[in-house]
Amino acid sequence: MANIEGERAKHRAAQIDSIKRVASHLIAEKGADGLSLRAVAREIGVVSSALYRYFANRDELLTALIYDAYNDLGASVERSEARISRSDCRRRWAVTCRAVRRWARSHPHEFSLLYGTPVPGYRAPKTTIEAASRVVIVMGEILSDSTIASSHGRSVRRSRDVAAFLDVDGLARILPGVPEDFYVRALMAWTLIFGSISFELFGHYVGSVNSPGRLFDEVVEELGELLGI
Amino acid sequence: MANIEGERAKHRAAQIDSIKRVASHLIAEKGADGLSLRAVAREIGVVSSALYRYFANRDELLTALIYDAYNDLGASVERSEARISRSDCRRRWAVTCRAVRRWARSHPHEFSLLYGTPVPGYRAPKTTIEAASRVVIVMGEILSDSTIASSHGRSVRRSRDVAAFLDVDGLARILPGVPEDFYVRALMAWTLIFGSISFELFGHYVGSVNSPGRLFDEVVEELGELLGI
DNA sequence: AGGAATAGAGAGCACTGCTCTCTATTCAAG
DNA sequence: CTTGAATAGAGAGCAGTGCTCTCTATTCCT
């Protein structure tokens, strides 16, 4: 079972790769709605029913592509961030945020797939969530490092018991060393970064923002201050 | 031409109404992807080709529904905000933001239609943009009123020349009396309010936020402070 | 009253996701 | 090495989609 050397197993892996590659191109060109199994089959020179040997249905293929896209985004952001000196938290923060935006702008349809309207009912296989966390983890590390380094006494609003509405255990794993008072602001930063990019890509800034990139940089800086980075 | 009294004109208006009503229900139940012209036709007891007498294609019907949804959201938010004393800007701000969230949660598919992945290529007929502005206008008025009332000297980051990347004319119309230094923060607030709701509805808070409502309230308050409301 | 505009019916085209059956190939165990 | 099982793909077919075209009945306007 699952003989990795067999001719069949090899062919299978290659086919799955082909399917995902072609499907990925289709999505990049025409968006998730434009992804048609029949078009994929046509492209790789096979009849449409053959695809069902590899993916039970369209949603399953889409889920696989979502997983890959999260990993692509994550890897891209990790690479950019890794190039910056660990001690320069401000720059790490700015570079990380800009890397997210750059990926989003060069993969608009994939970004929509990840952060736009969810396509299936739910799309929360555990592996997907894990892949989705990669960007968040990078951001969390920066905040952690900066908090530890500066032990700043920056005033944070009266904290209220954050444990009442946040999953403090989960957040503590992403934000080690960061006081709970900061959790709300950290979530705000995460949300606003992706919210800004969505607003830009989805056209909501048309008519009020001429250079979304400049605004984004301002937002990143403002958030850096709010977080004490 | 356009005789509003004629039997035909009356029937036409009624049919358009029926179509939109049925289509709206379909979207509310199954989302924009689940909207099928044939299903609408079936429901109102007419053959599918007849619908093309009223809407040139699916996108045009969708655009009409988007327009209506923007207006429904706008009217709902305006109603809530109007109930608060004009002088109590903090409360007006909180109530307005909560009204947006309440509408979004009771109309999740419509919210996705407006603020999720854009469906056609572009959807920017002028009337739609106008309808979309209603919520923004309410928010802008609150910020204006609070700025004028308090003439606070709250410290805002070095301003940079905002005119270089924002449409200051357009923004000045929405934010009369608000100094340009605040424009970036105002845009941040707008973006974060809708970004938070998107993250909640699209499932990105699963695993880190237990009560999105509580988090939302915190965010609203934090934004209020950032804006000096 | 008669010609023009309109609403709807109905057939049809090209496309979709998906299922089912049937054949050819590879695999793995005797 | 052979033989029976597992697998990949082909091909037909079903039910659904958006949309177009033609044809008929009704309303409108002059």
Coordinates of C-alpha atoms (C1' of nucleotides) in Angstrom, one line a residue, chain A residues 8 11-12 47 49 53-54, chain D residues 6-11 13:
Chain A
R8 CA 1.4 3.6 -10.7
H11 CA 2.1 8.4 -12.4
R12 CA -0.5 9.2 -9.7
V47 CA -11.5 13.0 -20.1
S49 CA -14.4 11.8 -15.3
R53 CA -9.9 9.4 -9.5
Y54 CA -7.8 12.1 -7.8
Chain D
dA6 C1' -7.0 -2.8 -7.7
dT7 C1' -6.6 1.1 -10.5
dA8 C1' -6.8 4.7 -14.6
dG9 C1' -9.1 6.2 -18.0
dA10 C1' -12.8 6.4 -21.8
dG11 C1' -17.4 7.3 -23.0
dG13 C1' -25.5 10.1 -20.0

